[in-house]
Coordinates of C-alpha atoms in Angstrom, one line a residue:
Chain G
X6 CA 280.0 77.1 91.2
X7 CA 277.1 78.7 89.3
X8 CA 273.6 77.2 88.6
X9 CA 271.1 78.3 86.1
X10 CA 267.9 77.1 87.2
X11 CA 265.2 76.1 84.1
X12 CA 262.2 76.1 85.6
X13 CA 260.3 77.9 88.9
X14 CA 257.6 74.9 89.5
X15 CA 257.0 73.8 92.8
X16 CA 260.6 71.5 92.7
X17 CA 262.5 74.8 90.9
X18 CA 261.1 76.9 93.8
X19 CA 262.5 74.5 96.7
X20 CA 265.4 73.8 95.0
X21 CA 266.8 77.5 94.3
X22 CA 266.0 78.9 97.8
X23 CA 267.7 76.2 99.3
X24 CA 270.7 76.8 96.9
X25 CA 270.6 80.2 97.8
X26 CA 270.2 79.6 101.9
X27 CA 273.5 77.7 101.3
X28 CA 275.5 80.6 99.5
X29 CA 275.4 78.9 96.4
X30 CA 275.1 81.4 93.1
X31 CA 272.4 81.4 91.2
X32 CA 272.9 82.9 87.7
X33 CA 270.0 82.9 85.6
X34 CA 266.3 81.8 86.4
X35 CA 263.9 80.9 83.8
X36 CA 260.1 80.2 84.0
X37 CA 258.0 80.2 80.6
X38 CA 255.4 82.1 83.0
X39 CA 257.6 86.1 83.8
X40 CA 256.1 86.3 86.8
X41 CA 257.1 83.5 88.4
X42 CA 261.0 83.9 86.8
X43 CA 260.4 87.1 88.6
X44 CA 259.1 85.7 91.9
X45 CA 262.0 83.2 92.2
X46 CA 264.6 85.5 90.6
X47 CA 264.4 88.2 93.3
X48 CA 263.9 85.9 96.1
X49 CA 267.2 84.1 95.3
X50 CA 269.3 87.1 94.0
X51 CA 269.1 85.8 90.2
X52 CA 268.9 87.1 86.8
X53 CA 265.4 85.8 85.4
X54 CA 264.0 85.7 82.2
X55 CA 260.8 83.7 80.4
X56 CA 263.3 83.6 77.2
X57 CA 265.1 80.3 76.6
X58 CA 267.6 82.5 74.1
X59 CA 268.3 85.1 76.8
X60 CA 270.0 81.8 78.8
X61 CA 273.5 82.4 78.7
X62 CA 276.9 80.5 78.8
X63 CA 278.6 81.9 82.2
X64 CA 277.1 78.9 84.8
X65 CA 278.8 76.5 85.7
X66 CA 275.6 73.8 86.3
X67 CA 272.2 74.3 84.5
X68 CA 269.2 72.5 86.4
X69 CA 265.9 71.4 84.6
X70 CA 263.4 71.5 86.7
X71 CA 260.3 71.3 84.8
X72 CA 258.1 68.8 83.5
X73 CA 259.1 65.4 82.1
X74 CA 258.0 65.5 78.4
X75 CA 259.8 69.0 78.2
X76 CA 263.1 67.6 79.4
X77 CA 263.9 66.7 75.5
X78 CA 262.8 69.9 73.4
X79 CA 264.2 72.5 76.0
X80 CA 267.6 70.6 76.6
X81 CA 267.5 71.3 72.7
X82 CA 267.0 74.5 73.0
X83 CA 269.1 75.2 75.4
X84 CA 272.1 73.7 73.1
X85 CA 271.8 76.0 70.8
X86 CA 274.4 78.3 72.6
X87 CA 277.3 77.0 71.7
X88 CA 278.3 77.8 75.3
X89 CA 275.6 75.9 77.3
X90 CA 276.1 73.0 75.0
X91 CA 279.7 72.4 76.8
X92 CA 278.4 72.9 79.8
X93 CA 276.9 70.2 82.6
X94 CA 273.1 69.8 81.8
X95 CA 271.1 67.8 84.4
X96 CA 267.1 67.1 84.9
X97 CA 265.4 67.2 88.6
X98 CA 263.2 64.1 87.1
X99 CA 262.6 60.6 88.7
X100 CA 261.2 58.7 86.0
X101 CA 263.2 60.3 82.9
X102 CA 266.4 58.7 81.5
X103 CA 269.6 60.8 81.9
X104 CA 270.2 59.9 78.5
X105 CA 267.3 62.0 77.4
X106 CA 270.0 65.1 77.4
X107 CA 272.9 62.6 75.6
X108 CA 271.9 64.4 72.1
X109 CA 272.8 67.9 73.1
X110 CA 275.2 67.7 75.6
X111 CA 278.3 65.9 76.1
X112 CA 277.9 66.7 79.8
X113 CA 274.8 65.6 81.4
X114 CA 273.0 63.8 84.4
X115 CA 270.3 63.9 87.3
X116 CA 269.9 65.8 90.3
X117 CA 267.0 64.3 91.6
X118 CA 265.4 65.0 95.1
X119 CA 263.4 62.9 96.3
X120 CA 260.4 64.3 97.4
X121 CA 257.1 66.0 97.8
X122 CA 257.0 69.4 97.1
X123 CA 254.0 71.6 97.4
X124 CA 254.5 75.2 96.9
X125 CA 254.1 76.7 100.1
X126 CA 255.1 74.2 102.4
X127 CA 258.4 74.6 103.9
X128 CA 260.3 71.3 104.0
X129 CA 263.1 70.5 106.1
X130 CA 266.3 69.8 102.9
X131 CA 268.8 68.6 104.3
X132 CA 266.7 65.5 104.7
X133 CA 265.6 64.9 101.6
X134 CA 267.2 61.9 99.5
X135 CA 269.2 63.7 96.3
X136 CA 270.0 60.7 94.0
X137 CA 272.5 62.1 91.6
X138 CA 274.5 60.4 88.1
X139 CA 276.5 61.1 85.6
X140 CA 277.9 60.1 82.6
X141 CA 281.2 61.4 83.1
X142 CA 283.0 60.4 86.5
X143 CA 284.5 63.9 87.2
X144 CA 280.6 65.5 86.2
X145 CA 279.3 63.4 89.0
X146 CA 281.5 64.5 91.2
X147 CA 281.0 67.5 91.1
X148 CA 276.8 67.1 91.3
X149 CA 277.9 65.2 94.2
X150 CA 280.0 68.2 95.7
X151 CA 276.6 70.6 95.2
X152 CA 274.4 67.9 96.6
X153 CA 276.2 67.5 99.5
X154 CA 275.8 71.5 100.5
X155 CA 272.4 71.1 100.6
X156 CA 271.7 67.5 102.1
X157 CA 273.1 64.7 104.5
X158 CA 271.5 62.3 102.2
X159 CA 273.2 62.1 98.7
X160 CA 273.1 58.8 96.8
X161 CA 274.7 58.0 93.3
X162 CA 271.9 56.2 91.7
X163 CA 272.0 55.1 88.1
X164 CA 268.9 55.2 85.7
X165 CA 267.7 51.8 86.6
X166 CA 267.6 52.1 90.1
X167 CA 266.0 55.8 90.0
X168 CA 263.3 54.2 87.7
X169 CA 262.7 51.7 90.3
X170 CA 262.5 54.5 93.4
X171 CA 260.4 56.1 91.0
X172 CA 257.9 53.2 91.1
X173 CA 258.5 52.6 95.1
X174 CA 257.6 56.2 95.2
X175 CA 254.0 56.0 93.4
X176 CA 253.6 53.4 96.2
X177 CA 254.5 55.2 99.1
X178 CA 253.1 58.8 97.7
X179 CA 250.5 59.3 94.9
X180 CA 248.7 55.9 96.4
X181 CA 249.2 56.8 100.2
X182 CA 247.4 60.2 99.5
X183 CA 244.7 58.7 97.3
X184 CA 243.8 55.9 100.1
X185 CA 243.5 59.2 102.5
X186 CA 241.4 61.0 99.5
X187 CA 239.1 57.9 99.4
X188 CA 238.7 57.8 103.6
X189 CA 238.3 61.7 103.7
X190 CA 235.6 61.4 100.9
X191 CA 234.0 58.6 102.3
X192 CA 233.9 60.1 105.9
X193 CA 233.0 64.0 104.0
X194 CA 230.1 62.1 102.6
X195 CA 228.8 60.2 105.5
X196 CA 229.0 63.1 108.3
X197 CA 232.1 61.9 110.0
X198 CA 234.3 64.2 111.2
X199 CA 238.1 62.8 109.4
X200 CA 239.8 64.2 111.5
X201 CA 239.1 61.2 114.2
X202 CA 241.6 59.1 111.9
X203 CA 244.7 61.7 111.9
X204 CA 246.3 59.9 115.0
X205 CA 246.2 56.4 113.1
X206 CA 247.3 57.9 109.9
X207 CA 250.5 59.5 111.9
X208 CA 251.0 56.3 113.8
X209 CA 251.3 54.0 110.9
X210 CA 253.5 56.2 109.4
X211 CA 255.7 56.9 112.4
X212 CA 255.6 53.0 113.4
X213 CA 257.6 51.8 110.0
X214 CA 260.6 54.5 111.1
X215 CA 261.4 51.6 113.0
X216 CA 259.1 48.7 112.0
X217 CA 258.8 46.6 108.7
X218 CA 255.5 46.9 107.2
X219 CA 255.3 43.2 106.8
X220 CA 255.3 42.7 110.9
X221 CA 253.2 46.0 111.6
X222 CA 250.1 44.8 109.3
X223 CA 246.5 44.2 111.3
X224 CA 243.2 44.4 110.6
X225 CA 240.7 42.4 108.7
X226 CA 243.0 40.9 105.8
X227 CA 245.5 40.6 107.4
X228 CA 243.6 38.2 109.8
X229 CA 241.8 36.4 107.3
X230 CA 238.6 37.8 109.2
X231 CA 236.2 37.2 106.1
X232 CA 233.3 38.2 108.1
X233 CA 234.7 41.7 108.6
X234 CA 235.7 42.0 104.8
X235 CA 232.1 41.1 103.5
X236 CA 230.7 43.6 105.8
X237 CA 232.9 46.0 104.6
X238 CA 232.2 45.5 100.8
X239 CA 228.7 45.6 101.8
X240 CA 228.8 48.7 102.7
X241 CA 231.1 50.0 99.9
X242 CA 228.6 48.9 97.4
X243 CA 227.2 52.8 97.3
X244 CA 231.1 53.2 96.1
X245 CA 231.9 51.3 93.4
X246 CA 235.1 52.3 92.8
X247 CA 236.4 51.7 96.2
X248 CA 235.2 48.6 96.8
X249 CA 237.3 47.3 93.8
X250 CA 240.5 48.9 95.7
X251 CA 239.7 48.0 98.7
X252 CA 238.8 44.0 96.8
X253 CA 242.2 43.7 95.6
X254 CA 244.3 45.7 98.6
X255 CA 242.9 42.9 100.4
X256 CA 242.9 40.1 98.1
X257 CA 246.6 41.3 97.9
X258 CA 247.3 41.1 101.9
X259 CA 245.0 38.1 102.5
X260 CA 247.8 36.1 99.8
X261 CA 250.9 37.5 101.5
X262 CA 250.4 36.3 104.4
X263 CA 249.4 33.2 103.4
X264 CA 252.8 33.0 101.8
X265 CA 254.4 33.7 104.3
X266 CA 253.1 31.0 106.5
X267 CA 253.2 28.4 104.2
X268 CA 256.7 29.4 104.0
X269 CA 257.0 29.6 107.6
X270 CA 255.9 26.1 107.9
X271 CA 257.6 24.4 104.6
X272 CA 261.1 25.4 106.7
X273 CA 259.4 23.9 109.9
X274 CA 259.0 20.6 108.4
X275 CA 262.5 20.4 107.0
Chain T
X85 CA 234.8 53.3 139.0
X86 CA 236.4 49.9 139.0
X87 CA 237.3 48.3 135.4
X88 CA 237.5 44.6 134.7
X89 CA 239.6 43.6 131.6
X90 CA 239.0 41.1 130.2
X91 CA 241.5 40.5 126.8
X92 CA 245.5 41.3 127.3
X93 CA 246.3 41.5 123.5
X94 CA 247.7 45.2 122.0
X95 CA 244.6 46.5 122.5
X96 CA 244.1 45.1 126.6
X97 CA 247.6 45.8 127.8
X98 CA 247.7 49.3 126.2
X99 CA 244.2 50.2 127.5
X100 CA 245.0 48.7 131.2
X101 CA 248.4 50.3 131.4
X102 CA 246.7 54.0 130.4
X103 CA 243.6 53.3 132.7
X104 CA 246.3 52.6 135.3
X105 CA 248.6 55.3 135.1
X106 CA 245.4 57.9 135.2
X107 CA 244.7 55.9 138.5
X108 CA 241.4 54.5 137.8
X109 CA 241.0 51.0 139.6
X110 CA 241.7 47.7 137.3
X111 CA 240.0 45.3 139.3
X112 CA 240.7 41.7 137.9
X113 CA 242.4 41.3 134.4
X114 CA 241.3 38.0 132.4
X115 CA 243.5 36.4 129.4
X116 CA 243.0 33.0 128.2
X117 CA 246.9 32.3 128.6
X118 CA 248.1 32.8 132.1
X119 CA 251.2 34.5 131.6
X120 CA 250.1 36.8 129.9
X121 CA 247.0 38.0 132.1
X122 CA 250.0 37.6 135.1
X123 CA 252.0 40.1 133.4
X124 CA 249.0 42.6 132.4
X125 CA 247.9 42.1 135.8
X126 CA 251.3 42.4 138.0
X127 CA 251.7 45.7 136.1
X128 CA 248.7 47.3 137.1
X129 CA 248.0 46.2 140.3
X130 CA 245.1 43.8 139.6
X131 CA 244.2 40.2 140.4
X132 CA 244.5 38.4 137.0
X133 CA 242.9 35.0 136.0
X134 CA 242.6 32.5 133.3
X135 CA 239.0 31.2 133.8
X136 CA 236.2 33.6 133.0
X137 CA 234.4 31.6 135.9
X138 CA 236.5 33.8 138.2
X139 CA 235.8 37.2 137.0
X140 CA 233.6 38.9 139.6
X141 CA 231.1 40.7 139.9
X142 CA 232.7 43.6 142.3
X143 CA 233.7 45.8 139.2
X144 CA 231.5 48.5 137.7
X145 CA 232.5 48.5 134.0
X146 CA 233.4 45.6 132.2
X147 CA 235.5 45.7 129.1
X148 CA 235.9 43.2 126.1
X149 CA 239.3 43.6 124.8
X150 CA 238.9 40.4 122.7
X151 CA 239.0 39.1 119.2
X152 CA 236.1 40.3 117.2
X153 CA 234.1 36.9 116.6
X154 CA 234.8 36.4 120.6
X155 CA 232.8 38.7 121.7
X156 CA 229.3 37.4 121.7
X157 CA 230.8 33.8 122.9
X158 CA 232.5 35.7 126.0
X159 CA 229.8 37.9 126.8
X160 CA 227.4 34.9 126.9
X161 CA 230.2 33.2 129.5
X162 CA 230.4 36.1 131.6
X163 CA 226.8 36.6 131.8
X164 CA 226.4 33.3 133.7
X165 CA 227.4 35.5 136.9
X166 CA 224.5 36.6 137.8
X167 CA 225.9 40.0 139.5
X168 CA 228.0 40.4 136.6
X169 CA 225.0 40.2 134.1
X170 CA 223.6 43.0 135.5
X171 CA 227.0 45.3 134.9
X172 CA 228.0 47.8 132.0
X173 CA 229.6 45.3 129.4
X174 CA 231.6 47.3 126.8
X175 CA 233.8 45.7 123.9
X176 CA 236.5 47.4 122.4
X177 CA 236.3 46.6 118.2
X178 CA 235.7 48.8 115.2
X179 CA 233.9 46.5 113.5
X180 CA 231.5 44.5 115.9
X181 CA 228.0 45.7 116.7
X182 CA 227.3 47.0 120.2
X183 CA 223.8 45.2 120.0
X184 CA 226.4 41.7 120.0
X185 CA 226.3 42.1 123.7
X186 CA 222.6 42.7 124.2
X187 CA 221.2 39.4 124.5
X188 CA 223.4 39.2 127.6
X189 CA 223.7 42.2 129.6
X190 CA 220.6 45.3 130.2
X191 CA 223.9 47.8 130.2
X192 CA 225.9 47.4 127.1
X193 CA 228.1 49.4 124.9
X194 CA 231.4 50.1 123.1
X195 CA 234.7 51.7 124.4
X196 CA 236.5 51.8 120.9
X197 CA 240.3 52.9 120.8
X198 CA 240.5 54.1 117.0
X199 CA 244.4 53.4 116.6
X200 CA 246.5 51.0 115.6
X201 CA 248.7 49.3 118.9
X202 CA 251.8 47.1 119.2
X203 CA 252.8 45.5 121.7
X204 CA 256.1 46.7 122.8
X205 CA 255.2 50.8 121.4
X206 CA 254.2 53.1 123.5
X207 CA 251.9 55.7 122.0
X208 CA 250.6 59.4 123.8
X209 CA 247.1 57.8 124.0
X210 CA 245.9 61.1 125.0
X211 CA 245.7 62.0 121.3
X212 CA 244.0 59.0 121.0
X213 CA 240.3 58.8 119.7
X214 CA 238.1 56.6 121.8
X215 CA 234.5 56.5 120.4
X216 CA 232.3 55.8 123.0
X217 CA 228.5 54.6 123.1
X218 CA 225.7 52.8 125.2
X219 CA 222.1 52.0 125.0
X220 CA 221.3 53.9 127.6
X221 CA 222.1 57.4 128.3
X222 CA 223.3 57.3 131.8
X223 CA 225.9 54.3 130.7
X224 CA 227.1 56.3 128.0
X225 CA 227.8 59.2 130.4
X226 CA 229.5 56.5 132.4
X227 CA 231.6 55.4 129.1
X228 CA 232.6 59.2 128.4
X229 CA 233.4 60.0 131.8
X230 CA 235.9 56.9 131.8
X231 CA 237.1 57.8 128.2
X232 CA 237.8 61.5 128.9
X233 CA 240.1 60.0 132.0
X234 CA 242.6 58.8 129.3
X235 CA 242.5 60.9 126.1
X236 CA 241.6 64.6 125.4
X237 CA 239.7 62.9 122.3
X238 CA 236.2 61.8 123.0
X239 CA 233.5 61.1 120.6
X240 CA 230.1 59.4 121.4
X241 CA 229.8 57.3 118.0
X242 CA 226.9 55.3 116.7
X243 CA 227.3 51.8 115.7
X244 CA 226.6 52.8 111.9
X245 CA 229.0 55.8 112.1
X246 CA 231.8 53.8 113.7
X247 CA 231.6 50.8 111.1
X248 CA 232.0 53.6 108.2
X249 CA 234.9 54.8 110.3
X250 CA 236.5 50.9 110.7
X251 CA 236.2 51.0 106.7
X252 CA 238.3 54.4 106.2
X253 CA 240.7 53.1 109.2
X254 CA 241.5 50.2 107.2
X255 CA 242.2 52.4 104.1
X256 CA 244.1 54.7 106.0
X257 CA 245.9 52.3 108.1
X258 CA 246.0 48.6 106.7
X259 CA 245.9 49.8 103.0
X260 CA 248.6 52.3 103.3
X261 CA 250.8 49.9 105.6
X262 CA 250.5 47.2 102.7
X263 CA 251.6 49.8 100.0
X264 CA 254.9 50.4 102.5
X265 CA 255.2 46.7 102.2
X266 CA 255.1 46.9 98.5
X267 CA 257.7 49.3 97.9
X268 CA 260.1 47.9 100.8
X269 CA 259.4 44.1 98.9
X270 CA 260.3 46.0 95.4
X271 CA 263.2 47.9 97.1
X272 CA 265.0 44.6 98.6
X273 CA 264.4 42.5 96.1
X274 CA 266.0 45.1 93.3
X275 CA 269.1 46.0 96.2
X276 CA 268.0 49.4 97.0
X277 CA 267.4 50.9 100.4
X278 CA 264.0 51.2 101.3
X279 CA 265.6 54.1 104.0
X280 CA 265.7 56.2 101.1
X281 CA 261.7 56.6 100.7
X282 CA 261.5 57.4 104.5
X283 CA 261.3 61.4 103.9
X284 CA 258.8 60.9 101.6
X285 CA 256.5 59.0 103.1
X286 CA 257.0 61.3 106.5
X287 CA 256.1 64.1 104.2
X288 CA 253.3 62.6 102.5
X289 CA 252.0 62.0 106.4
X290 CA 252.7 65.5 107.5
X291 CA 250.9 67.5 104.5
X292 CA 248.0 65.7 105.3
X293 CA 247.7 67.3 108.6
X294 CA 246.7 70.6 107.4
X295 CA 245.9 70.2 103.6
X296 CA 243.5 68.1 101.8
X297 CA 244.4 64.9 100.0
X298 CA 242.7 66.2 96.8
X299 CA 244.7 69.0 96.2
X300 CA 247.9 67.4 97.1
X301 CA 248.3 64.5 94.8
X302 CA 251.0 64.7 92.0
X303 CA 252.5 62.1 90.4
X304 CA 251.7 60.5 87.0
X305 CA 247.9 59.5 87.7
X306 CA 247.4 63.1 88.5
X307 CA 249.0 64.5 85.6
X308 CA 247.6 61.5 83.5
X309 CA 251.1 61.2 82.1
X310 CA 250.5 58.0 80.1
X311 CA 254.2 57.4 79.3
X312 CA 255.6 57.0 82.5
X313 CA 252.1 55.2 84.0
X314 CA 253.2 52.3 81.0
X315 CA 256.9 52.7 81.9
X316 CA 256.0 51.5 85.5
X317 CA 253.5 48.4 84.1
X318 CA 256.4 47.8 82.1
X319 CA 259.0 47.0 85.1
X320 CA 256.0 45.7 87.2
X321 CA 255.5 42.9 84.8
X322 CA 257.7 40.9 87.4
X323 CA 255.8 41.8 89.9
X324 CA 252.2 40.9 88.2
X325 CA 250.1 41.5 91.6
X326 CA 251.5 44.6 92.2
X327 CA 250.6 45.4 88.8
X328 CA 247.3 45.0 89.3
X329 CA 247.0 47.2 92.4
X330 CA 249.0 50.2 90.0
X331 CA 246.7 49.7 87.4
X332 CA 243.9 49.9 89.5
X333 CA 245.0 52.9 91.7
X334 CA 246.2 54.8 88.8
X335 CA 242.7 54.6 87.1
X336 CA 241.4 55.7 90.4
X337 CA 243.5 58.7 90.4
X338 CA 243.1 59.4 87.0
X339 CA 239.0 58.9 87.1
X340 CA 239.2 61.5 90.1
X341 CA 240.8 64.0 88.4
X342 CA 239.2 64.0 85.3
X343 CA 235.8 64.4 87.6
X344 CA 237.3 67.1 89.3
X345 CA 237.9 68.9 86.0
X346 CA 234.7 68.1 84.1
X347 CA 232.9 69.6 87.2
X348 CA 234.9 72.9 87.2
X349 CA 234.4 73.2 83.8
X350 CA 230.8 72.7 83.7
X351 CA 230.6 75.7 86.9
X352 CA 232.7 77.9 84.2
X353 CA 230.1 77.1 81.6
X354 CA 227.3 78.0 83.7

């Protein structure tokens, strides 16, 4: 099996040295940026170029892994070889449509990894998620034979569900990080010293490995502890911006849990 | 130094079993319900008691490990020994004054654990923070002398500095916990595995321990990809709290960013 690799962002990167680690053949590499076609290329024993016409037909697999709104016009591109066109296109993307590539290619899908990728941070693959689909049965088999050589964790996840991950995934990561952006600014701003709160942040996140969130929650909201919360947005009043967030995070705990008591108690008194 | 504890919640039980194990002297352990100041207390050697009438005043160092709006009300209690009155009282919250415990005691202060405890978790609390202060200096030598007994992280904290702390430990801890919650609630109730996020969110945890939030966000805030930020409203229509809490978090992000940028463009200009 032979993958051409579109793209040598921070997911491109990851991706092809960890296709490479596991003897798989990289063909072509393409960046729109030579240098960085260049840095991947060598590091992975690939052909590279920063030409989309100098792509040729002879993979067997070609991999987008670039930006969302460019999935569209370089699958197009791309299709204009007659060869590629009959070959099996797939995006890296969690919140684009497979069918995004349905106008060009009679063989297309997702190879999505789900994950965090900065550029130079190692990461340990063969944990990371790879949610892969196809149209075509026998074209997701075969993402799921190349998945499978470079993670214990391959799903089959159609569009709908990826879209949904996607969402689950804003949750867990783009939000996570800003809450820690907000108490890193707060603390850089005050004199503190953030790096106090690094045990808590590792032991909320190592607690729901086992633990649902829903049992794990404390503090203020979660207790209802009104005195606490008003004392807090006093002294967020200097940031006005956080003390909306931190207004509805808690607004947003204080109502779960009274849901769930009532509902605890509406099953007591049947 | 013998220690009194008084409290056997998370925080009492975890704090009495570390204080034990690094062989400093429990003395008597108090807790409202009996059993459960028996059990604290059977565990680490001390006499245990449900009536505050009975705590003593052989102990050097007295610590609250009590609900928050408890404090003052206990401290009052045990200040009606008159040997005990003249002890160092210390409670153990985030959020609560040290000053609560003046009207009662000369020697007052705060032994603050800064993590988040359950009950049946053990945790290396050597790595945790305790933020320590007194009044007086020779009671907060007293306090850091105990702390550094149990953790190699000691900080002497002022009241002001350790309610600014409380407020990025919620953001950091209850916040973050309650987006967890969000995406396992989304995740169940649309049939996917919430197992699947796990890598992500250990990642998003690990990168934080060497690299700033600010400069690893991605994700469609960050890029200000409008498309898929209205693709995500569009499925979280179902889910109209949730929503809310992307809407405002996105804007957040997005307001950041767009700082960031107008500032590094204004220091090109110059």
């Amino acid at each position: 099996m032979r993958i051409t690799l579109i793209g040598a962002g921070n997911v491109g990167v990851h991706l092809g040295k960890r296709l490479y680690k596991k003897k798989v053949k990289i063909h072509q590499v393409f960046s729109r940026t030579l240098e960085n076609a260049k840095y991947l290329g060598d590091q992975i024993n690939a052909a590279y170029t920063n030409q989309l016409e100098e792509i040729d037909g002879l993979a067997d697999i070609y991999i987008l892994a670039i930006k969302d709104d460019l999935i569209g016009r370089v699958g197009e591109q791309l299709a204009k070889n007659k060869t590629v066109q009959k070959k099996l296109v797939v995006h890296t993307s969690g919140a684009v449509e497979s069918t995004v590539l349905a106008p060009y290619f009679k063989h297309y899908g997702v190879f999505y990894p789900l994950q965090t990728f900065s550029k130079n941070k190692k990461v340990a693959f063969k944990n990371i998620p790879i949610c892969v689909d196809a149209e075509k049965r026998k074209d997701k088999k075969r993402l799921l034979f190349l998945a499978n050589q470079i993670s214990k964790k391959v799903y089959t996840i159609s569009d709908q569900e990826r879209a949904i991950l996607h969402v689950a995934a804003v949750f867990v990561n783009n939000f996570t990080n800003h809450l820690f952006y907000i108490a890193s600014d707060i603390c850089t701003k005050e004199q503190i010293d953030f790096n106090i709160l690094q045990p808590l942040i590792q032991e909320t996140v190592l607690k729901i490995q086992d633990q649902a969130p829903l049992e794990m929650q404390t503090g203020p909201a979660r207790r209802g502890d009104k005195a606490t919360i008003k004392k807090h947005l006093l002294f967020l009043r200097q940031y006005p911006e956080y003390a909306i967030l931190y207004s509805g995070l808690s607004e947003s705990i204080q109502n779960l849990y009274i849901t769930v008591q009532n509902r605890a108690q509406r099953s007591e008194n049947r």
